[in-house]
Structures are given as C-alpha cells and as structure tokens.
mmCIF file of C-alpha atoms and ligand atoms in Angstrom:
data_model
loop_
_atom_site.group_PDB
_atom_site.id
_atom_site.type_symbol
_atom_site.label_atom_id
_atom_site.label_comp_id
_atom_site.label_asym_id
_atom_site.label_seq_id
_atom_site.Cartn_x
_atom_site.Cartn_y
_atom_site.Cartn_z
ATOM 1 C CA MET A 1 97.236 82.447 108.216
ATOM 2 C CA ALA A 2 93.579 84.216 109.753
ATOM 3 C CA LYS A 3 90.707 84.051 106.994
ATOM 4 C CA PRO A 4 90.853 87.036 104.761
ATOM 5 C CA HIS A 5 89.399 90.191 104.899
ATOM 6 C CA PRO A 6 85.182 90.298 102.587
ATOM 7 C CA VAL A 7 86.095 93.745 101.042
ATOM 8 C CA LEU A 8 84.146 95.309 98.116
ATOM 9 C CA LEU A 9 86.130 97.946 95.348
ATOM 10 C CA ASP A 10 84.201 100.963 94.044
ATOM 11 C CA VAL A 11 86.285 102.499 91.564
ATOM 12 C CA ASP A 12 86.928 104.714 88.634
ATOM 13 C CA THR A 13 89.547 102.787 86.549
ATOM 14 C CA GLY A 14 92.322 104.586 86.678
ATOM 15 C CA GLY A 15 95.468 103.995 87.168
ATOM 16 C CA ASP A 16 95.373 104.482 90.333
ATOM 17 C CA ASP A 17 92.815 102.456 91.008
ATOM 18 C CA ALA A 18 94.406 99.737 88.814
ATOM 19 C CA LEU A 19 96.531 99.910 91.444
ATOM 20 C CA ALA A 20 94.466 99.954 93.697
ATOM 21 C CA LEU A 21 93.003 97.270 91.657
ATOM 22 C CA LEU A 22 96.872 94.985 91.599
ATOM 23 C CA LEU A 23 97.271 95.203 95.632
ATOM 24 C CA ALA A 24 93.447 94.360 96.647
ATOM 25 C CA MET A 25 93.276 91.019 93.991
ATOM 26 C CA ALA A 26 97.922 90.216 95.850
ATOM 27 C CA SER A 27 97.083 91.047 99.129
ATOM 28 C CA PRO A 28 96.313 86.787 101.243
ATOM 29 C CA THR A 29 94.941 90.109 103.612
ATOM 30 C CA LEU A 30 92.098 90.094 101.502
ATOM 31 C CA ASP A 31 89.221 88.324 99.422
ATOM 32 C CA VAL A 32 87.757 90.791 96.546
ATOM 33 C CA ARG A 33 83.769 89.924 96.556
ATOM 34 C CA GLY A 34 82.832 92.134 94.390
ATOM 35 C CA ILE A 35 83.882 95.326 91.391
ATOM 36 C CA THR A 36 81.800 98.285 91.437
ATOM 37 C CA CYS A 37 82.255 100.973 88.520
ATOM 38 C CA VAL A 38 82.100 104.529 89.221
ATOM 39 C CA ALA A 39 82.180 107.618 85.917
ATOM 40 C CA GLY A 40 84.663 109.991 86.893
ATOM 41 C CA ASN A 41 88.523 109.450 85.541
ATOM 42 C CA CYS A 42 87.282 108.391 82.479
ATOM 43 C CA ALA A 43 83.291 107.648 81.278
ATOM 44 C CA LEU A 44 81.769 105.157 83.175
ATOM 45 C CA GLU A 45 82.330 102.796 79.861
ATOM 46 C CA GLN A 46 85.950 102.754 79.557
ATOM 47 C CA VAL A 47 86.277 102.528 83.943
ATOM 48 C CA VAL A 48 84.518 99.433 82.464
ATOM 49 C CA THR A 49 86.449 98.410 80.417
ATOM 50 C CA ASN A 50 90.075 99.488 81.725
ATOM 51 C CA THR A 51 88.300 97.442 85.130
ATOM 52 C CA LEU A 52 87.961 93.659 82.958
ATOM 53 C CA THR A 53 91.194 94.779 81.292
ATOM 54 C CA LEU A 54 93.277 95.004 83.529
ATOM 55 C CA LEU A 55 91.922 91.470 85.721
ATOM 56 C CA ASP A 56 91.894 89.889 82.459
ATOM 57 C CA ALA A 57 96.327 90.981 82.536
ATOM 58 C CA ILE A 58 96.641 89.021 86.103
ATOM 59 C CA GLU A 59 94.621 86.470 85.395
ATOM 60 C CA ALA A 60 92.614 87.205 88.134
ATOM 61 C CA PRO A 61 90.068 84.740 89.525
ATOM 62 C CA PRO A 62 86.702 85.590 88.166
ATOM 63 C CA VAL A 63 85.206 88.799 90.836
ATOM 64 C CA PRO A 64 82.032 89.896 89.180
ATOM 65 C CA VAL A 65 82.231 93.919 87.796
ATOM 66 C CA ALA A 66 79.380 95.661 88.354
ATOM 67 C CA ALA A 67 79.024 99.164 86.110
ATOM 68 C CA GLY A 68 77.148 101.982 87.976
ATOM 69 C CA MET A 69 76.322 105.754 88.533
ATOM 70 C CA ASP A 70 77.489 107.339 84.880
ATOM 71 C CA ARG A 71 76.928 111.006 85.991
ATOM 72 C CA PRO A 72 77.179 112.421 89.524
ATOM 73 C CA VAL A 73 73.612 112.526 91.920
ATOM 74 C CA LEU A 74 72.832 116.018 90.705
ATOM 75 C CA GLU A 75 75.401 117.453 88.125
ATOM 76 C CA PRO A 76 77.230 116.969 84.932
ATOM 77 C CA GLY A 77 80.119 115.331 85.930
ATOM 78 C CA LEU A 78 83.810 116.789 85.563
ATOM 79 C CA PRO A 79 85.640 116.402 82.292
ATOM 80 C CA ALA A 80 88.119 113.384 82.214
ATOM 81 C CA PRO A 81 91.216 114.544 84.070
ATOM 82 C CA PRO A 82 93.860 113.672 81.289
ATOM 83 C CA LEU A 83 96.581 112.590 83.612
ATOM 84 C CA HIS A 84 95.234 109.025 83.322
ATOM 85 C CA GLY A 85 95.826 109.055 79.761
ATOM 86 C CA GLY A 86 93.456 108.669 76.350
ATOM 87 C CA ASP A 87 92.247 105.524 77.685
ATOM 88 C CA GLY A 88 92.007 106.741 81.003
ATOM 89 C CA MET A 89 94.657 104.042 82.668
ATOM 90 C CA GLY A 90 97.941 105.333 81.661
ATOM 91 C CA ASP A 91 97.159 103.995 76.884
ATOM 92 C CA LEU A 92 99.844 100.953 78.339
ATOM 93 C CA GLY A 93 97.840 98.956 75.612
ATOM 94 C CA LEU A 94 96.031 96.684 77.454
ATOM 95 C CA GLY A 95 93.681 95.503 74.968
ATOM 96 C CA ALA A 96 89.798 93.975 74.739
ATOM 97 C CA PRO A 97 88.636 93.172 77.747
ATOM 98 C CA ARG A 98 87.664 88.982 77.489
ATOM 99 C CA ARG A 99 85.515 88.879 80.708
ATOM 100 C CA SER A 100 82.283 90.413 81.341
ATOM 101 C CA ARG A 101 79.891 92.656 83.576
ATOM 102 C CA VAL A 102 77.324 91.385 85.640
ATOM 103 C CA ASP A 103 73.996 92.525 84.178
ATOM 104 C CA ASP A 104 72.832 93.968 87.902
ATOM 105 C CA HIS A 105 73.522 97.738 88.404
ATOM 106 C CA ALA A 106 76.331 97.809 90.704
ATOM 107 C CA VAL A 107 73.179 99.463 92.888
ATOM 108 C CA GLU A 108 71.656 96.162 93.081
ATOM 109 C CA PHE A 109 74.413 94.212 93.204
ATOM 110 C CA LEU A 110 75.830 96.460 96.115
ATOM 111 C CA ARG A 111 72.576 95.328 97.557
ATOM 112 C CA ARG A 112 72.670 91.474 97.489
ATOM 113 C CA THR A 113 76.045 90.808 97.968
ATOM 114 C CA LEU A 114 75.445 92.629 100.899
ATOM 115 C CA SER A 115 71.760 91.570 102.389
ATOM 116 C CA ASP A 116 73.274 87.900 101.494
ATOM 117 C CA ALA A 117 76.329 88.295 103.218
ATOM 118 C CA GLU A 118 76.897 86.333 106.371
ATOM 119 C CA GLU A 119 79.145 88.799 107.916
ATOM 120 C CA PRO A 120 79.882 93.304 107.279
ATOM 121 C CA MET A 121 81.825 94.030 105.219
ATOM 122 C CA THR A 122 84.396 96.481 104.479
ATOM 123 C CA MET A 123 83.570 98.600 101.584
ATOM 124 C CA ILE A 124 87.036 100.491 100.440
ATOM 125 C CA CYS A 125 85.688 103.144 98.199
ATOM 126 C CA LEU A 126 88.168 104.917 96.112
ATOM 127 C CA ALA A 127 86.257 107.414 93.335
ATOM 128 C CA PRO A 128 83.049 109.434 93.202
ATOM 129 C CA LEU A 129 81.005 108.842 95.843
ATOM 130 C CA SER A 130 77.767 108.990 93.300
ATOM 131 C CA ASN A 131 77.215 104.770 93.734
ATOM 132 C CA ILE A 132 77.629 104.687 97.209
ATOM 133 C CA ALA A 133 75.290 107.672 97.805
ATOM 134 C CA MET A 134 72.448 105.458 95.147
ATOM 135 C CA LEU A 135 72.603 102.296 97.250
ATOM 136 C CA LEU A 136 72.831 104.377 101.422
ATOM 137 C CA ARG A 137 69.808 106.198 100.464
ATOM 138 C CA MET A 138 67.102 103.567 98.307
ATOM 139 C CA TYR A 139 68.931 100.492 100.723
ATOM 140 C CA PRO A 140 69.859 102.228 104.024
ATOM 141 C CA SER A 141 68.911 99.135 106.011
ATOM 142 C CA VAL A 142 72.544 97.314 103.900
ATOM 143 C CA GLY A 143 74.288 100.061 106.334
ATOM 144 C CA GLU A 144 74.409 96.634 109.180
ATOM 145 C CA LYS A 145 75.944 94.876 106.661
ATOM 146 C CA ILE A 146 78.349 97.912 106.273
ATOM 147 C CA GLU A 147 81.935 97.119 109.140
ATOM 148 C CA ARG A 148 83.383 100.739 107.449
ATOM 149 C CA LEU A 149 83.462 102.752 104.780
ATOM 150 C CA TYR A 150 86.933 103.773 103.185
ATOM 151 C CA VAL A 151 87.083 106.433 101.018
ATOM 152 C CA MET A 152 89.238 108.206 99.553
ATOM 153 C CA GLY A 153 88.839 111.655 98.794
ATOM 154 C CA GLY A 154 88.595 115.380 100.445
ATOM 155 C CA THR A 155 91.876 117.339 102.051
ATOM 156 C CA TYR A 156 93.014 117.562 105.194
ATOM 157 C CA ALA A 157 95.133 120.089 105.119
ATOM 158 C CA ALA A 158 97.437 119.369 101.910
ATOM 159 C CA PRO A 159 95.181 122.341 99.111
ATOM 160 C CA GLY A 160 92.928 120.728 96.987
ATOM 161 C CA ASN A 161 93.983 118.905 93.048
ATOM 162 C CA THR A 162 91.059 119.805 91.402
ATOM 163 C CA THR A 163 90.392 123.168 92.091
ATOM 164 C CA PRO A 164 92.518 125.219 95.370
ATOM 165 C CA ALA A 165 90.168 124.010 97.940
ATOM 166 C CA ALA A 166 88.679 120.488 96.644
ATOM 167 C CA GLU A 167 89.700 117.430 95.617
ATOM 168 C CA PHE A 168 88.617 115.325 92.680
ATOM 169 C CA ASN A 169 86.306 112.894 94.028
ATOM 170 C CA VAL A 170 84.210 114.955 96.592
ATOM 171 C CA ARG A 171 84.073 117.899 94.649
ATOM 172 C CA TYR A 172 83.540 115.504 91.136
ATOM 173 C CA ASP A 173 80.832 114.623 93.456
ATOM 174 C CA PRO A 174 79.978 116.751 96.342
ATOM 175 C CA GLU A 175 75.891 115.730 97.453
ATOM 176 C CA ALA A 176 77.054 112.144 96.741
ATOM 177 C CA ALA A 177 79.985 112.970 99.486
ATOM 178 C CA SER A 178 77.989 114.444 101.705
ATOM 179 C CA ILE A 179 75.682 111.984 101.853
ATOM 180 C CA VAL A 180 78.173 109.561 102.407
ATOM 181 C CA LEU A 181 80.147 111.027 104.620
ATOM 182 C CA ASN A 182 77.141 111.740 107.294
ATOM 183 C CA SER A 183 75.398 108.076 107.201
ATOM 184 C CA GLY A 184 76.515 107.986 110.482
ATOM 185 C CA LEU A 185 78.430 104.213 109.376
ATOM 186 C CA PRO A 186 82.062 103.976 110.371
ATOM 187 C CA VAL A 187 84.493 105.462 107.863
ATOM 188 C CA THR A 188 88.096 106.173 107.489
ATOM 189 C CA LEU A 189 88.723 109.245 105.311
ATOM 190 C CA TYR A 190 91.905 109.294 103.030
ATOM 191 C CA PRO A 191 92.781 112.406 102.398
ATOM 192 C CA LEU A 192 95.436 114.007 99.750
ATOM 193 C CA ASP A 193 97.401 114.157 102.669
ATOM 194 C CA PRO A 194 98.433 110.700 102.634
ATOM 195 C CA PHE A 195 97.914 109.897 98.981
ATOM 196 C CA MET A 196 100.983 112.171 98.082
ATOM 197 C CA GLN A 197 103.280 110.917 100.117
ATOM 198 C CA VAL A 198 103.723 107.602 98.541
ATOM 199 C CA ARG A 199 105.873 107.164 95.824
ATOM 200 C CA PHE A 200 107.487 105.232 93.491
ATOM 201 C CA THR A 201 110.097 106.351 91.991
ATOM 202 C CA LYS A 202 111.517 106.603 87.739
ATOM 203 C CA GLU A 203 113.910 103.440 88.182
ATOM 204 C CA GLU A 204 111.713 101.835 90.502
ATOM 205 C CA ALA A 205 108.979 101.498 89.009
ATOM 206 C CA GLU A 206 111.641 101.312 85.337
ATOM 207 C CA ALA A 207 112.838 98.416 87.110
ATOM 208 C CA MET A 208 108.626 96.591 87.973
ATOM 209 C CA THR A 209 108.042 96.684 84.139
ATOM 210 C CA GLU A 210 111.075 94.166 83.772
ATOM 211 C CA ALA A 211 109.353 92.380 86.522
ATOM 212 C CA LYS A 212 108.098 88.371 86.814
ATOM 213 C CA GLY A 213 104.514 88.836 87.652
ATOM 214 C CA ALA A 214 102.086 90.465 85.152
ATOM 215 C CA GLY A 215 100.681 92.881 88.591
ATOM 216 C CA ALA A 216 103.760 94.007 89.296
ATOM 217 C CA ARG A 217 104.560 94.545 85.299
ATOM 218 C CA ILE A 218 101.774 96.373 84.633
ATOM 219 C CA ALA A 219 101.850 98.256 87.788
ATOM 220 C CA GLY A 220 105.232 99.971 86.755
ATOM 221 C CA GLY A 221 103.408 100.537 83.462
ATOM 222 C CA ILE A 222 101.444 102.795 85.176
ATOM 223 C CA ALA A 223 103.824 104.406 87.557
ATOM 224 C CA LEU A 224 105.862 105.418 84.111
ATOM 225 C CA HIS A 225 103.200 106.738 82.421
ATOM 226 C CA TYR A 226 102.406 109.120 85.723
ATOM 227 C CA CYS A 227 106.550 109.881 85.588
ATOM 228 C CA ARG A 228 105.750 110.965 82.016
ATOM 229 C CA PHE A 229 102.599 112.731 81.667
ATOM 230 C CA PHE A 230 104.451 114.796 84.773
ATOM 231 C CA GLY A 231 107.590 115.383 83.555
ATOM 232 C CA MET A 232 108.761 114.287 87.610
ATOM 233 C CA ASP A 233 111.402 111.096 88.446
ATOM 234 C CA PHE A 234 108.543 109.668 90.648
ATOM 235 C CA SER A 235 105.307 108.657 91.055
ATOM 236 C CA LEU A 236 102.254 107.986 93.090
ATOM 237 C CA ILE A 237 100.983 104.795 94.293
ATOM 238 C CA GLY A 238 96.973 107.097 94.820
ATOM 239 C CA ASP A 239 94.043 104.928 95.820
ATOM 240 C CA ALA A 240 96.654 102.112 96.061
ATOM 241 C CA GLY A 241 97.835 103.653 99.754
ATOM 242 C CA THR A 242 93.484 103.398 100.485
ATOM 243 C CA VAL A 243 94.247 99.671 100.270
ATOM 244 C CA ALA A 244 97.141 99.307 101.543
ATOM 245 C CA THR A 245 95.870 101.897 104.559
ATOM 246 C CA VAL A 246 93.078 98.862 104.990
ATOM 247 C CA ILE A 247 95.196 95.444 104.992
ATOM 248 C CA ASP A 248 97.679 97.507 107.273
ATOM 249 C CA PRO A 249 96.188 100.091 108.938
ATOM 250 C CA GLU A 250 99.318 100.385 111.952
ATOM 251 C CA GLY A 251 101.368 102.272 108.550
ATOM 252 C CA ALA A 252 98.706 105.170 109.451
ATOM 253 C CA THR A 253 98.306 108.022 111.338
ATOM 254 C CA THR A 254 94.323 108.206 112.101
ATOM 255 C CA VAL A 255 92.771 111.316 114.048
ATOM 256 C CA SER A 256 89.285 111.368 114.694
ATOM 257 C CA ARG A 257 86.895 114.451 113.602
ATOM 258 C CA PRO A 258 83.780 116.296 112.186
ATOM 259 C CA VAL A 259 83.501 117.525 109.066
ATOM 260 C CA HIS A 260 81.089 118.447 106.611
ATOM 261 C CA VAL A 261 80.930 118.828 103.058
ATOM 262 C CA ASP A 262 80.597 121.991 101.365
ATOM 263 C CA LEU A 263 78.051 122.035 98.982
ATOM 264 C CA SER A 264 77.999 125.502 97.855
ATOM 265 C CA THR A 265 78.535 126.969 94.330
ATOM 266 C CA GLY A 266 81.742 128.928 94.766
ATOM 267 C CA THR A 267 85.099 128.485 95.048
ATOM 268 C CA SER A 268 85.136 126.499 97.787
ATOM 269 C CA ARG A 269 82.349 123.321 96.101
ATOM 270 C CA GLY A 270 83.318 120.372 97.395
ATOM 271 C CA ALA A 271 85.935 121.255 99.751
ATOM 272 C CA THR A 272 86.357 119.102 103.064
ATOM 273 C CA VAL A 273 85.919 121.426 106.074
ATOM 274 C CA PHE A 274 87.297 119.732 109.040
ATOM 275 C CA ASP A 275 86.042 121.306 112.949
ATOM 276 C CA ARG A 276 89.848 121.156 114.624
ATOM 277 C CA ARG A 277 88.888 123.946 117.451
ATOM 278 C CA ILE A 278 89.984 123.286 120.043
ATOM 279 C CA LEU A 279 86.908 125.230 121.953
ATOM 280 C CA THR A 280 83.364 124.125 120.467
ATOM 281 C CA ASP A 281 81.048 124.996 122.637
ATOM 282 C CA GLY A 282 79.180 128.253 122.373
ATOM 283 C CA PHE A 283 80.246 128.857 118.781
ATOM 284 C CA VAL A 284 79.257 127.711 115.495
ATOM 285 C CA ARG A 285 78.527 125.208 113.548
ATOM 286 C CA GLU A 286 76.719 125.114 110.196
ATOM 287 C CA GLY A 287 75.532 122.488 107.950
ATOM 288 C CA GLU A 288 75.792 118.622 108.151
ATOM 289 C CA TRP A 289 79.264 117.505 110.546
ATOM 290 C CA THR A 290 79.759 113.626 111.235
ATOM 291 C CA GLU A 291 82.960 112.449 112.970
ATOM 292 C CA VAL A 292 85.210 110.371 110.542
ATOM 293 C CA ASP A 293 88.849 108.852 111.136
ATOM 294 C CA VAL A 294 90.792 110.737 109.460
ATOM 295 C CA VAL A 295 93.840 110.007 107.995
ATOM 296 C CA THR A 296 96.110 112.496 108.391
ATOM 297 C CA ARG A 297 99.843 110.248 107.050
ATOM 298 C CA VAL A 298 101.675 107.567 106.025
ATOM 299 C CA ASP A 299 104.508 105.196 107.075
ATOM 300 C CA ALA A 300 105.119 105.726 103.356
ATOM 301 C CA SER A 301 108.399 103.614 103.643
ATOM 302 C CA ARG A 302 105.780 100.554 105.444
ATOM 303 C CA TYR A 303 103.446 100.726 102.021
ATOM 304 C CA ARG A 304 105.726 100.833 98.903
ATOM 305 C CA LYS A 305 107.370 97.853 100.032
ATOM 306 C CA LEU A 306 104.117 96.017 101.026
ATOM 307 C CA MET A 307 103.157 97.505 98.024
ATOM 308 C CA ALA A 308 106.515 96.003 95.509
ATOM 309 C CA SER A 309 105.889 92.662 97.415
ATOM 310 C CA ALA A 310 102.643 92.018 97.274
ATOM 311 C CA LEU A 311 103.656 92.582 93.385
ATOM 312 C CA GLY A 312 106.617 89.805 94.267
ATOM 313 C CA ALA A 313 108.800 93.205 93.195
ATOM 314 C CA ASP A 314 111.016 93.523 96.400
ATOM 315 C CA GLU A 315 113.966 92.928 94.401
ATOM 316 C CA ALA A 316 112.497 96.827 91.965
ATOM 317 C CA LEU A 317 112.691 99.256 95.263
ATOM 318 C CA ASP A 318 115.878 100.918 96.457
ATOM 319 C CA ASP A 319 115.391 100.496 100.241
HETATM 320 C C1 BDR B 1 91.824 110.643 93.250
HETATM 321 O O1 BDR B 1 90.411 110.848 92.136
HETATM 322 C C2 BDR B 1 91.368 110.277 91.322
HETATM 323 O O2 BDR B 1 92.260 110.825 90.151
HETATM 324 C C3 BDR B 1 92.456 109.048 91.267
HETATM 325 O O3 BDR B 1 91.632 107.857 90.790
HETATM 326 C C4 BDR B 1 91.686 109.550 92.787
HETATM 327 O O4 BDR B 1 91.239 108.449 93.464
HETATM 328 C C5 BDR B 1 92.858 111.831 93.700
HETATM 329 O O5 BDR B 1 92.393 113.212 93.966
HETATM 330 CA CA1 CA B 2 90.293 106.837 91.939
#
C-alpha cells in the first residue's frame, strides 16, 4: 500500500466537521498530522472541546490539536448557527475531554509543523479561514510546504446558506477567504454545490448508531441530530465530502475558474463570484481574482459508500 498522505485539518467542530474528522482519522490513505481549531459553528473553546472529545471517543492516537483564532480577522463574528445543536456537535453527550490541546496557538503550530515537514503537506480547511489567512500573512514562506489547500467554502451555482448569496465559512470571515483564495497557492474549492449532494437516509443513520465501531455510532448520532433538526428523512455528510475529495479525487468533477470574494458591506458580502464568461478580453473584471479548481459535483453514491466503509458500517447502507 502507498504511504499515507500527510494532511492538516482546520475545523470548527461542528457536527459535519466531526464527520470529516471521523473519515480522515479512519482513512488509511491519510496521515493526520494535526488539527487546528477556529471559531465558526460555535465559540472557539467549544470547538476545541468538541474536537478533543471526539478524538477520545474513537480512541484516536495522540494527534496534536491547537486552538487558533476566536474571531474573524476584521469582524466580531456571526452568531452560532442553531443547526449544530447546543454544543455545536449534535448534543450527543460525549462528556468532557480527557486529552489536552497543545500549548501553541494554531498559527504557530502550523508554522512549526509545516516548516519542519520533510515533504509538502495537504491542508483540509473546513471552517472560516481566519487561521489560514493569519498563517499566510504572518509566515508567507510556509506556502512552499503546502502542496494544496482543499477548502470547503463558497457557492458555485448553488444559492448561499447564510445569506441568499453567501456560504457560511466565507461569509463568517470574507477577508480571510479572500486572502487564502488569492494566495496563489493551489486551491481546490469544495462549495455548497457538492456539499448538498452526499447524504445518508434517516434509516441508514439509525443503522449506523447500532454499528460496532464508535466512529460509525457517533456519525449515525450526528446524522440523526440533523434529520431531527431539519425534520428531514436524510442528512448531509457536509464537510466530510471535502475529505472524500482528497481521498478519492476521481469521484469529483472539477473545473478551473477565476474566483473573487465579495468584500463589500452590502447584500452580497461573502459571496464567491466565479468568472464563467467565454469571452473576457476587452471586458471588465474589477478587484482581485485568482484561478482555483472548483468541485462542481461529486459521485454521491461513491462518497457515501467511501464514508460508511471507512467507518466499518457498509451494512448500514441501503445500496
Ligand atoms: C459550512 O458551514 C458550517 O456550518 C459547516 O460546518 C460547513 O463547514 C457549510 O456552509
Ligand atoms: Ca465546518
């Protein structure tokens, strides 16, 4: 088997970040070298607690967890969205964490880990980009050690979820998103379009809660929380789809497009605008634009199977 790929995850755990962490930790293809936390789905301290608690619950090896930015680079931050539950991770009652975070701030942890890395690493960013923007502004030379950034954020053709125009991670910290997307580093953006595609049914989530592995049981519990919150008979795997794209890029359809983050203070603040025109010569394009790879859709059946299989819960799926 090929050597596992070294990755760093930046999260705002977050029920669907938890699903992403469960997949990343279970995948033999990935070697998780660190997890950095940022405010977003809930306050920073709760994000750290949720992340540590989750790692305890699956008896994960001692992967370093670092706390980072407790707010966006400019703004005070948005209120926590209610969909993730009172504790931000589906209110599963997992208890207090037994393991501890590292002492370093996330930005310092990332600088050190990337500087010391023998080979460039992949960064999987599933949250507002405040930590990553600060890292790239303070220590731009670490860019040499970043192979690619996989970023869950924005919308391609889909509507926004936090405002009619903007997706949560980008709207929470638009300046940070602009810094990261315009950094010139290779970026694969996983926007709301594929994010909305990959699902488990309520029955499948129920079956997962009966699985042998702790990871599958937790994933089932989180999925059931979302089913209950939205009153739906399915739940999205959300951020975990971004991790699936890293593990299995063949399952994703990607196009390269220039993107701009709207930093205005109006209704479209935080929107990701893509230049999809055939003819641009002689026409106007204002502001900062950088070409990124955008996942426009994924093979949903392939990714839900990948997720269930990594958690040892293939038998929970209906297909
Ligand atoms: C993104 O926002 C958060 O609510 C989710 O964790 C995901 O990263 C989706 O807009
Ligand atoms: Ca997230």
